[in-house]
Short mmCIF file of C-alpha atoms in Angstrom, two decimals:
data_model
loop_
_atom_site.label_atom_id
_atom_site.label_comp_id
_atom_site.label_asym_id
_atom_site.label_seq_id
_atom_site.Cartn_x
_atom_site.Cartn_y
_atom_site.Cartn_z
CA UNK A 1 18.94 39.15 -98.69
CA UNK A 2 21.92 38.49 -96.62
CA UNK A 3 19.49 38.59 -93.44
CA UNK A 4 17.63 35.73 -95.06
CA UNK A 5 20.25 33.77 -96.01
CA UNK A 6 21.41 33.87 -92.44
CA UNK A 7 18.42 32.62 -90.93
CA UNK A 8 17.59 29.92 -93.01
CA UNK A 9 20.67 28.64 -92.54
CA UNK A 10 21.67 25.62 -90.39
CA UNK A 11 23.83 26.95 -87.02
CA UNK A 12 26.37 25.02 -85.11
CA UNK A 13 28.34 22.26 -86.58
CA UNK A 14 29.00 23.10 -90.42
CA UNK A 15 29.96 19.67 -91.38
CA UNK A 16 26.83 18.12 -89.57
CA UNK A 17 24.42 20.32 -91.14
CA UNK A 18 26.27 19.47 -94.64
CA UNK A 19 25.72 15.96 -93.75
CA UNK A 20 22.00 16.64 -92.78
CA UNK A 21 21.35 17.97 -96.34
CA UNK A 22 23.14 15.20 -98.18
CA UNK A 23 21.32 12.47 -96.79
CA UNK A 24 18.18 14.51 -97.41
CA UNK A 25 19.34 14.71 -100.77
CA UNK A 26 20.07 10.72 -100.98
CA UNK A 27 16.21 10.60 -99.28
CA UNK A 28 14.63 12.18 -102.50
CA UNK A 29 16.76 10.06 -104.88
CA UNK A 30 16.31 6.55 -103.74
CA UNK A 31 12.20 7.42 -102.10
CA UNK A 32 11.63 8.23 -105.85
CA UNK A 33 13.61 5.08 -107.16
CA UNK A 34 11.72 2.26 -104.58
CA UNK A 35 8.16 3.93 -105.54
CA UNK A 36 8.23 3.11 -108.33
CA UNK A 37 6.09 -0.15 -108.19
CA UNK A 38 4.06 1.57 -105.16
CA UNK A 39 2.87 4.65 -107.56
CA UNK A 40 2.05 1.61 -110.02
CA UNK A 41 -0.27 0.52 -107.56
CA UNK A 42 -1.72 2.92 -105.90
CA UNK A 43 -1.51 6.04 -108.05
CA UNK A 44 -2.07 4.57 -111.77
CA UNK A 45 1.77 5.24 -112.40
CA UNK A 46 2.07 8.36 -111.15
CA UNK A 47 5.54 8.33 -110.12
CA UNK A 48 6.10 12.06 -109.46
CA UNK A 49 3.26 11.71 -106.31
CA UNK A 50 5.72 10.24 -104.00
CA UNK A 51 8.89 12.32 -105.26
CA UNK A 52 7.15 15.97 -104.34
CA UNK A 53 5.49 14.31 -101.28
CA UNK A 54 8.82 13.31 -99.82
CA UNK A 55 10.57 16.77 -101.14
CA UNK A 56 7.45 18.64 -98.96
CA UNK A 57 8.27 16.19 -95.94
CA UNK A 58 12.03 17.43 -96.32
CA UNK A 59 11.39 20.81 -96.54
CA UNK A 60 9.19 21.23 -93.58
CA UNK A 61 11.99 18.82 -92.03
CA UNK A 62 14.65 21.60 -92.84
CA UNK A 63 11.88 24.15 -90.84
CA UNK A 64 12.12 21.72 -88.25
CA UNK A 65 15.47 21.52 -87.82
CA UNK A 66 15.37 25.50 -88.03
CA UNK A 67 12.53 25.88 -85.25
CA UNK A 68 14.57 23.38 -82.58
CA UNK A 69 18.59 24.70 -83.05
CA UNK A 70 17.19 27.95 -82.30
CA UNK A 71 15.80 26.43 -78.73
CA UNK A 72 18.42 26.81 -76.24
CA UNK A 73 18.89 23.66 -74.56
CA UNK A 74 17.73 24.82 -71.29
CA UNK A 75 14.24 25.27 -71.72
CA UNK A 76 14.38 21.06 -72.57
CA UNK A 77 16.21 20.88 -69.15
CA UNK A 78 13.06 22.73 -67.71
CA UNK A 79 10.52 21.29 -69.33
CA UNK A 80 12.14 17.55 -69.48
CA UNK A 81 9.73 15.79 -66.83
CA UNK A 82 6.40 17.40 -69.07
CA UNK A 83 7.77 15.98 -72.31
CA UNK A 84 8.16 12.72 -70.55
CA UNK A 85 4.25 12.79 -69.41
CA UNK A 86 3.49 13.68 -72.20
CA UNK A 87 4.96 10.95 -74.34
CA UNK A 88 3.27 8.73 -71.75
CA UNK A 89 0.12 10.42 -72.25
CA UNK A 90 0.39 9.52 -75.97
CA UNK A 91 1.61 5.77 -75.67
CA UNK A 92 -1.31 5.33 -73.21
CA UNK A 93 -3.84 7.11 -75.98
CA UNK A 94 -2.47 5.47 -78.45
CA UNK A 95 -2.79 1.23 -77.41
CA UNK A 96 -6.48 2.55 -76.01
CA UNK A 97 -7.81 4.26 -79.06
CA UNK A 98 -5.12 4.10 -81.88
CA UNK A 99 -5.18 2.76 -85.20
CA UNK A 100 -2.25 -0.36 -86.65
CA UNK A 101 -0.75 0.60 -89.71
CA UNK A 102 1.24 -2.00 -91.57
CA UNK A 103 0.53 -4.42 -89.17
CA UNK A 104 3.27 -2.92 -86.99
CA UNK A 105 3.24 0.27 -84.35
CA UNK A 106 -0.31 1.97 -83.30
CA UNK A 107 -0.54 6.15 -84.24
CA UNK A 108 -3.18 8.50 -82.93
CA UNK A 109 -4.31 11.51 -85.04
CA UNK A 110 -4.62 14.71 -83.05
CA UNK A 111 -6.03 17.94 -84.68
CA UNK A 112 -5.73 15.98 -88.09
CA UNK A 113 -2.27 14.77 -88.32
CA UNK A 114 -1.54 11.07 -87.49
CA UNK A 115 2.12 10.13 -85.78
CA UNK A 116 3.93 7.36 -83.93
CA UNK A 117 3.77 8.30 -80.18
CA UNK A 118 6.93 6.01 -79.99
CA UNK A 119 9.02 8.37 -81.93
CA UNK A 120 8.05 11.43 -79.85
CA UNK A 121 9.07 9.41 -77.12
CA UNK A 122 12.89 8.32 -78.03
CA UNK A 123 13.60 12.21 -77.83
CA UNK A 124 11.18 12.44 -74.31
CA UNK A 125 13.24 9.97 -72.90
CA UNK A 126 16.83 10.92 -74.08
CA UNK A 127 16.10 14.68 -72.78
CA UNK A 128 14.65 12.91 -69.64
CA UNK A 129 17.64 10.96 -68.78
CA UNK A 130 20.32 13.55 -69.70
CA UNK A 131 18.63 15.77 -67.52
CA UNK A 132 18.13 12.70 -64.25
CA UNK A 133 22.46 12.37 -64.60
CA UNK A 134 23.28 15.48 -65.23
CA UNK A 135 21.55 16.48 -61.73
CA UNK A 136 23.33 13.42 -59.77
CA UNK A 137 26.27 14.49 -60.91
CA UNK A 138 29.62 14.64 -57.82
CA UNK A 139 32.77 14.87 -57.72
CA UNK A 140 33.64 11.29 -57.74
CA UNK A 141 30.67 10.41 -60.04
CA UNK A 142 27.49 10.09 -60.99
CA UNK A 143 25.57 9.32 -57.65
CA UNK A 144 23.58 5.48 -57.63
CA UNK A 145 20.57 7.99 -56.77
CA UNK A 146 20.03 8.51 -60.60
CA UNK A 147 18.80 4.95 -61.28
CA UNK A 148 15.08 5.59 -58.73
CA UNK A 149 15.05 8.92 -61.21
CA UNK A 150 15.55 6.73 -64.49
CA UNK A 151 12.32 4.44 -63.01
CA UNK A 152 10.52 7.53 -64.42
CA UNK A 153 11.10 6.01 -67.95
CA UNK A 154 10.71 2.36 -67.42
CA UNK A 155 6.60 2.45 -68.30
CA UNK A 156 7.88 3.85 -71.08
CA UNK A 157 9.90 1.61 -72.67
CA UNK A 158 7.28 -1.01 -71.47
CA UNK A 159 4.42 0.40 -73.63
CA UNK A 160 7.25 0.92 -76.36
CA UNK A 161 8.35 -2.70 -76.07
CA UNK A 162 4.66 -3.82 -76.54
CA UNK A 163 4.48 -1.98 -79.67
CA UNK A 164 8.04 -2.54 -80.95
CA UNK A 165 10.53 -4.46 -79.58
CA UNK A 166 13.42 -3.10 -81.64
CA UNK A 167 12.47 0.18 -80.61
CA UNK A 168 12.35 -0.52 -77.07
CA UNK A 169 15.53 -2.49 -77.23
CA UNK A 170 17.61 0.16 -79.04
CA UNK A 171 16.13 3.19 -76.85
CA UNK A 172 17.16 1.01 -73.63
CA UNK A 173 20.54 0.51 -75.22
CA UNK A 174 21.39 4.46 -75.50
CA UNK A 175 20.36 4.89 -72.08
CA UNK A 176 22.59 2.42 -70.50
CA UNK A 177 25.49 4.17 -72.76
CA UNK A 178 24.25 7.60 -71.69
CA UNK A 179 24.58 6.41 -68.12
CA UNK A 180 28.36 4.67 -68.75
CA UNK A 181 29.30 8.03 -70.50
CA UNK A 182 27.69 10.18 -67.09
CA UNK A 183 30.12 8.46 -65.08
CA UNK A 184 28.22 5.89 -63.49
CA UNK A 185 30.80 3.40 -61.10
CA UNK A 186 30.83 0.63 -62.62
CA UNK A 187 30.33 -1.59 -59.73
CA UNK A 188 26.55 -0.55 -60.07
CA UNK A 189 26.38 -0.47 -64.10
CA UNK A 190 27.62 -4.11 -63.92
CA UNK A 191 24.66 -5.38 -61.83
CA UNK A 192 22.30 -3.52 -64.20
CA UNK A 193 24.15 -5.32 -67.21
CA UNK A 194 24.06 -8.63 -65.36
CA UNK A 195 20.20 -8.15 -64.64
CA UNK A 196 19.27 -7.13 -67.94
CA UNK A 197 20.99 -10.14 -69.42
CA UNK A 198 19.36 -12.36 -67.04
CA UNK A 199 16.09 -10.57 -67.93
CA UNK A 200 16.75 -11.15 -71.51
CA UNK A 201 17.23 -14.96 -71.29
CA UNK A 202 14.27 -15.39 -69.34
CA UNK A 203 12.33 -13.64 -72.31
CA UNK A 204 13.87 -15.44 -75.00
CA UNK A 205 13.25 -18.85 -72.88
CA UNK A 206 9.40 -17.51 -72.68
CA UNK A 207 9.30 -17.17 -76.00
CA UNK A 208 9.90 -20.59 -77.35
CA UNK A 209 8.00 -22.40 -74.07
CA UNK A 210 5.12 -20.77 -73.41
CA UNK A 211 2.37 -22.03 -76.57
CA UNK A 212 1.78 -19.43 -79.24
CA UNK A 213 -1.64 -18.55 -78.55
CA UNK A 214 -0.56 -17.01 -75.62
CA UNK A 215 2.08 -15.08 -76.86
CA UNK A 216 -0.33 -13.93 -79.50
CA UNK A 217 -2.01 -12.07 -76.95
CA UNK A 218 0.71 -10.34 -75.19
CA UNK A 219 1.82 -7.53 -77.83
CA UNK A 220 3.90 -8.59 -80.24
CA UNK A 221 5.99 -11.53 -78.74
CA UNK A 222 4.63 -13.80 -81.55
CA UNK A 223 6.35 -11.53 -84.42
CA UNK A 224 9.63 -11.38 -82.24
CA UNK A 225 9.59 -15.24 -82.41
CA UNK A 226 9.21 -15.72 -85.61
CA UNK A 227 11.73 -13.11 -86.19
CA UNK A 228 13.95 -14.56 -84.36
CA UNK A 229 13.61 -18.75 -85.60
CA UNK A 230 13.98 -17.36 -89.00
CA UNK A 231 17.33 -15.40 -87.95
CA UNK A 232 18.65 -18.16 -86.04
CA UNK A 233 16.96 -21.40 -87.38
CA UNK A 234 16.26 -20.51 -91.27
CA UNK A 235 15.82 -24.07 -91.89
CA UNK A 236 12.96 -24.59 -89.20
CA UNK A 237 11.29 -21.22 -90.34
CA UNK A 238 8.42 -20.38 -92.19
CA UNK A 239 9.07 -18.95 -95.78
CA UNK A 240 6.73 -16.08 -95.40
CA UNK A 241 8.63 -15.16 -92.11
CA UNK A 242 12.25 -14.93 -94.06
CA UNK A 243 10.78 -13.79 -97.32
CA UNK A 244 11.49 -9.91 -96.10
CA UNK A 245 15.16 -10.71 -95.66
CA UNK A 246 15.89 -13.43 -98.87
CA UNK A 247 14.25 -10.54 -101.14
CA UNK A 248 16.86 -7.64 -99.12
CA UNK A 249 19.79 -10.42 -99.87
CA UNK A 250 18.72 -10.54 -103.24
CA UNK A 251 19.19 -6.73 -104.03
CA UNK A 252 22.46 -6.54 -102.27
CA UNK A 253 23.43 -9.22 -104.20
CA UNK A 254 22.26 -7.69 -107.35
CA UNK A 255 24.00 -4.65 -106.55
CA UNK A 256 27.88 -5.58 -106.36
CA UNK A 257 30.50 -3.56 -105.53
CA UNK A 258 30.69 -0.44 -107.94
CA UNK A 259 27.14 0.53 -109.66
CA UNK A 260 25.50 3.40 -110.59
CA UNK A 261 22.01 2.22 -111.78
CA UNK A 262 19.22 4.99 -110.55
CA UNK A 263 15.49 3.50 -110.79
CA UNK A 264 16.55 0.05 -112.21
CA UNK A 265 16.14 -1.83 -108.73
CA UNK A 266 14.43 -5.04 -109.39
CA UNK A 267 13.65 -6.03 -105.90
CA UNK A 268 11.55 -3.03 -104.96
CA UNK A 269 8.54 -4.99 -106.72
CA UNK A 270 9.27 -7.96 -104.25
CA UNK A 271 10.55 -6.17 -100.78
CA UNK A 272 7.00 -4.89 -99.09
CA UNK A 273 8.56 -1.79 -98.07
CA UNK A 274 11.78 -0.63 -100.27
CA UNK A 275 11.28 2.36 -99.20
CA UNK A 276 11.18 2.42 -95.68
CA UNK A 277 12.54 -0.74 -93.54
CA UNK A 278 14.63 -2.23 -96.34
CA UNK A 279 15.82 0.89 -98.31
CA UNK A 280 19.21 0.07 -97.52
CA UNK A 281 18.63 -2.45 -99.73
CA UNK A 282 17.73 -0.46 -102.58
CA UNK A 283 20.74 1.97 -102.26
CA UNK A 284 23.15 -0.99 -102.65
CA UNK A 285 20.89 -2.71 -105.49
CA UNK A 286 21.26 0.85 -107.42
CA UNK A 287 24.69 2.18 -106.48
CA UNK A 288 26.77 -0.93 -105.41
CA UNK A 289 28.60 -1.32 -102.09
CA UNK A 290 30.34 1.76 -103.21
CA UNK A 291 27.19 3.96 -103.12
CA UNK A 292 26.28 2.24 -99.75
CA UNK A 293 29.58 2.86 -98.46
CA UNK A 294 29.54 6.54 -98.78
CA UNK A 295 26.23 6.07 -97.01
CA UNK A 296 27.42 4.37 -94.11
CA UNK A 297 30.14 6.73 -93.92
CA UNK A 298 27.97 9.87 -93.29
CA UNK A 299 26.42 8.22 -90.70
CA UNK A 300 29.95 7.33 -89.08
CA UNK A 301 30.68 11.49 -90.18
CA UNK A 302 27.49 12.05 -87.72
CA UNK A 303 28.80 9.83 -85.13
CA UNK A 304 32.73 11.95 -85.13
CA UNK A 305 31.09 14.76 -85.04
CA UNK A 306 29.00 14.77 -82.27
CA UNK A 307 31.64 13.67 -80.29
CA UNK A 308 33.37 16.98 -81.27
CA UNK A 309 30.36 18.27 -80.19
CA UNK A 310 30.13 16.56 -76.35
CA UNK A 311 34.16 17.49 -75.80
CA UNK A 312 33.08 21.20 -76.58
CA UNK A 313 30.35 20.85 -73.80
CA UNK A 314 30.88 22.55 -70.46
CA UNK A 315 27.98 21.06 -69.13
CA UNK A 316 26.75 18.00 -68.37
CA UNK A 317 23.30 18.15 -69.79
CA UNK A 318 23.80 19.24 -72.66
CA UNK A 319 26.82 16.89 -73.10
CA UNK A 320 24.33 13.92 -72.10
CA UNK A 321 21.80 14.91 -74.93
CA UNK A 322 23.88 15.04 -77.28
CA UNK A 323 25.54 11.96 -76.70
CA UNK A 324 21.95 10.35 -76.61
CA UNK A 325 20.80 11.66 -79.78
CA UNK A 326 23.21 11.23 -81.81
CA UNK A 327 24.27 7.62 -80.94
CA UNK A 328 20.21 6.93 -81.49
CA UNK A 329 20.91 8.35 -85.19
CA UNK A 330 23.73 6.10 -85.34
CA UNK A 331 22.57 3.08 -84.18
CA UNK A 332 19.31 3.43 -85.54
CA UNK A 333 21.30 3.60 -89.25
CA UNK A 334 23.34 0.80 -88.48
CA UNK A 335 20.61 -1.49 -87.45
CA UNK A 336 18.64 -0.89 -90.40
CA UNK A 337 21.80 -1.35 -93.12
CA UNK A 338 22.55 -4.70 -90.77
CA UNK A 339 18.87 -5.96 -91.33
CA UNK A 340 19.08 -4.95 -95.17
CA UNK A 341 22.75 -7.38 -95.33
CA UNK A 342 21.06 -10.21 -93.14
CA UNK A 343 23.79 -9.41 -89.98
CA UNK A 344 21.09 -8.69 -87.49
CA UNK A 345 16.75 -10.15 -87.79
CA UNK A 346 14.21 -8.42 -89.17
CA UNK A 347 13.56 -5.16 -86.91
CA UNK A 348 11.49 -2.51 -89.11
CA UNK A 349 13.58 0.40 -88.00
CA UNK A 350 13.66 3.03 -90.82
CA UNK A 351 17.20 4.80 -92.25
CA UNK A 352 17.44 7.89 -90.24
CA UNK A 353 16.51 11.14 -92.81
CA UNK A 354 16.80 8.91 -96.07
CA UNK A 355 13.26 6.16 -95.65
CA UNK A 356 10.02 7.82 -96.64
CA UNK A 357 7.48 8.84 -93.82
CA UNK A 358 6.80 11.61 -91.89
CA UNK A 359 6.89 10.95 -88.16
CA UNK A 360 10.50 9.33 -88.13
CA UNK A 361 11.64 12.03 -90.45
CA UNK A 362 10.43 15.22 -88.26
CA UNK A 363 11.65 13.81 -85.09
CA UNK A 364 14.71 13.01 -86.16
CA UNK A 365 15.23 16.38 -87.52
CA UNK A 366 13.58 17.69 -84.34
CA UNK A 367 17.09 15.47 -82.76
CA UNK A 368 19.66 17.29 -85.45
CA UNK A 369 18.24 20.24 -84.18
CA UNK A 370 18.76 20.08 -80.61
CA UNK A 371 22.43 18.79 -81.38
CA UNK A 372 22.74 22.01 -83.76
CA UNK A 373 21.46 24.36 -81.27
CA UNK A 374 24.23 23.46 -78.66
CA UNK A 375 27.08 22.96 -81.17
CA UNK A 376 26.46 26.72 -81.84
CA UNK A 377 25.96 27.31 -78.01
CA UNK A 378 29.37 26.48 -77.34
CA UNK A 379 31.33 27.66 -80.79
CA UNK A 380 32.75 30.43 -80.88
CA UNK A 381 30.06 32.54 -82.71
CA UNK A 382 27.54 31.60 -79.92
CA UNK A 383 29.86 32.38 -77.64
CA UNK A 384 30.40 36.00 -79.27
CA UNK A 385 26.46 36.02 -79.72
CA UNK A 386 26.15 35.57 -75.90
CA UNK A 387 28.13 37.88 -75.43
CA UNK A 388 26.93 41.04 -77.75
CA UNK A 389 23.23 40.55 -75.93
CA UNK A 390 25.34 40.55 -72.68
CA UNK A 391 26.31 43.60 -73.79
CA UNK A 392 23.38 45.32 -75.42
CA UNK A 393 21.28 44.00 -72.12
CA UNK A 394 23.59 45.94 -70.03
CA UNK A 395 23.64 49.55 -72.42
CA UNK A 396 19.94 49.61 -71.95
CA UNK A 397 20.10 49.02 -67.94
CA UNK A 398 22.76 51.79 -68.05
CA UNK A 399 20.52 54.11 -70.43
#
């Protein structure tokens, strides 16, 4: 029993993996709260369908997370160029032959199951870019030499960014910190600032001169505008493009500072998706800015603790991915509770382990297990682990 115990349990950083389960935990309360109108809906009022489907989700999330922190982190420093093909491979299959759901990101179905390529390919190109400055690693620095091996991923955040722009956007983001953090001189990372903010303006100028038919046919430059005028300009926007964010207002406004409500949120029958892009929204609606608070603060928890993590590293690459993937978490969470309070536009990122769905939710437990697996690499029980095979490997060369 003991033997089972141990392996089902979650290795490495003890307070992360507490944190893992307790925003699984908030997951199943508010996904069963925001359906409620959906089940209306779609299932006849069966409420309990999207309660036990987001409980299976977490528990084969849990396996996940199981299955990667017992992957030692070098086999992703082999095998870090394939992932990145194949995540290309995907993107590629899925703007030729994918299907649009919810008017947003394209997914491909292979052997049955349907996913966002995108997600797959946040953790191709974190692995891929801890692994290109971790090898240009000197004494003085990291060597300039890493930016023609980063080129690797820019057709990769080009399909993203015709998909997604958010997505793109925050993915470029962690890179650019993943390169500050590998030492990069910062003569070179402030002409890459200073061309990506030039690059930046000269999209935003596009945006608003060239007409909207073309931009209508260039991914989806027309959303990001509209997006964007109803951020900025509210009073020159459409109401249908700043009814997602009014209705998100609305519940936190409902919501105050110290409630504890469950399944009384009101706004879930306006927001189209309480349960994914605006669940923030429903957290504060039901529990007040207290219950949102202790939210935010696990996610903060995540962020202290993975730099515990990177300080414990001896090596760069795993140092590098775990400094990727966790300020993706992060950021990712932060973006999506600033969309739900009307600090940053409308972005359709989900809340990392707590909005309903399946591809965001295995691949970011696919991420909590990679940062697992080398917080127990270098604790001390991996380190005594290492060290009884080292042992046992060396008895049976002996015998």
């Amino acid at each position: 029993m003991g033997r089972i115990i141990n392996k089902l349990s979650l290795k490495g950083d003890r307070i992360l993996g507490i944190v893992v389960i307790a925003l699984m935990l908030i997951s199943l309360l508010v996904v069963y709260s925001s359906t409620g109108s959906l089940a209306f809906r779609v299932r006849g009022g069966d409420t309990s369908f999207y309660l036990l489907k987001q409980l299976f989700l977490l528990v084969g999330c849990y396996g996940v997370i199981l299955l990667t922190q017992s992957c030692h982190y070098k086999y992703l420093l082999s095998f870090a160029t394939f992932i990145l093909l194949a995540s290309f491979g995907f993107l590629v299959l899925a703007k030729v032959m994918g299907a649009t759901l919810n008017d947003t990101e394209r997914w491909i179905k292979i052997f049955g199951i349907s996913f966002q390529p995108s997600e797959f390919a946040k953790l191709a190109v974190i692995i891929f870019c801890a692994r290109a400055i971790a090898f240009e690693q000197t004494e003085k620095g990291c060597d300039d030499n890493v930016l023609l091996r980063m080129l690797w991923v820019v057709p990769i955040l080009f399909l993203i960014f015709m998909e997604n722009f958010s997505t793109s956007a925050l993915l470029g983001g962690v890179c650019l910190f993943m390169l500050f953090v590998g030492r990069l001189s910062l003569k070179t990372f402030s002409k890459i600032i200073g061309g990506l903010v030039l690059l930046v303006v000269l999209l935003v100028a596009a945006l608003f001169i060239v007409p909207e038919k073309q931009l209508g046919k260039v991914g989806r430059l027309l959303t990001v505008k509209s997006r964007l005028e109803a951020f900025f300009v509210p009073s020159k926007a459409n109401k249908d493009d700043s009814y997602q964010s009014d209705q998100a207002k609305i519940a936190v406004a409902r919501g105050g500072l110290f409630k504890v409500a469950p399944g009384t949120s009101v706004q879930r029958n306006f927001l189209p998706h309480p349960y994914s892009d605006f669940i923030f929204a429903i957290i504060v609606e039901e529990y007040g800015l207290g219950g949102a608070g202790v939210v935010m603060l696990l996610y903060l928890i995540i962020l202290y603790r993975v730099g515990v993590i990177v300080r414990r590293c001896t090596r760069m690459f795993p140092a590098m991915l775990v400094t990727g993937l966790g300020l993706c978490i992060v950021l990712q969470a932060l973006i999506n509770m600033g969309v739900c309070v009307g600090l940053f536009p409308v972005t359709g990122q989900p809340l990392p382990l707590v909005s309903m769905g399946g591809t965001s939710l295995l691949f970011t437990s696919a991420a909590f297990g990679m940062i697992l697996s080398v917080s127990h690499t270098f604790s001390e029980e991996g380190e005594r682990e290492a060290k009884e095979k080292l042992k046992v490997a060396t008895t049976e060369e002996e015998i």
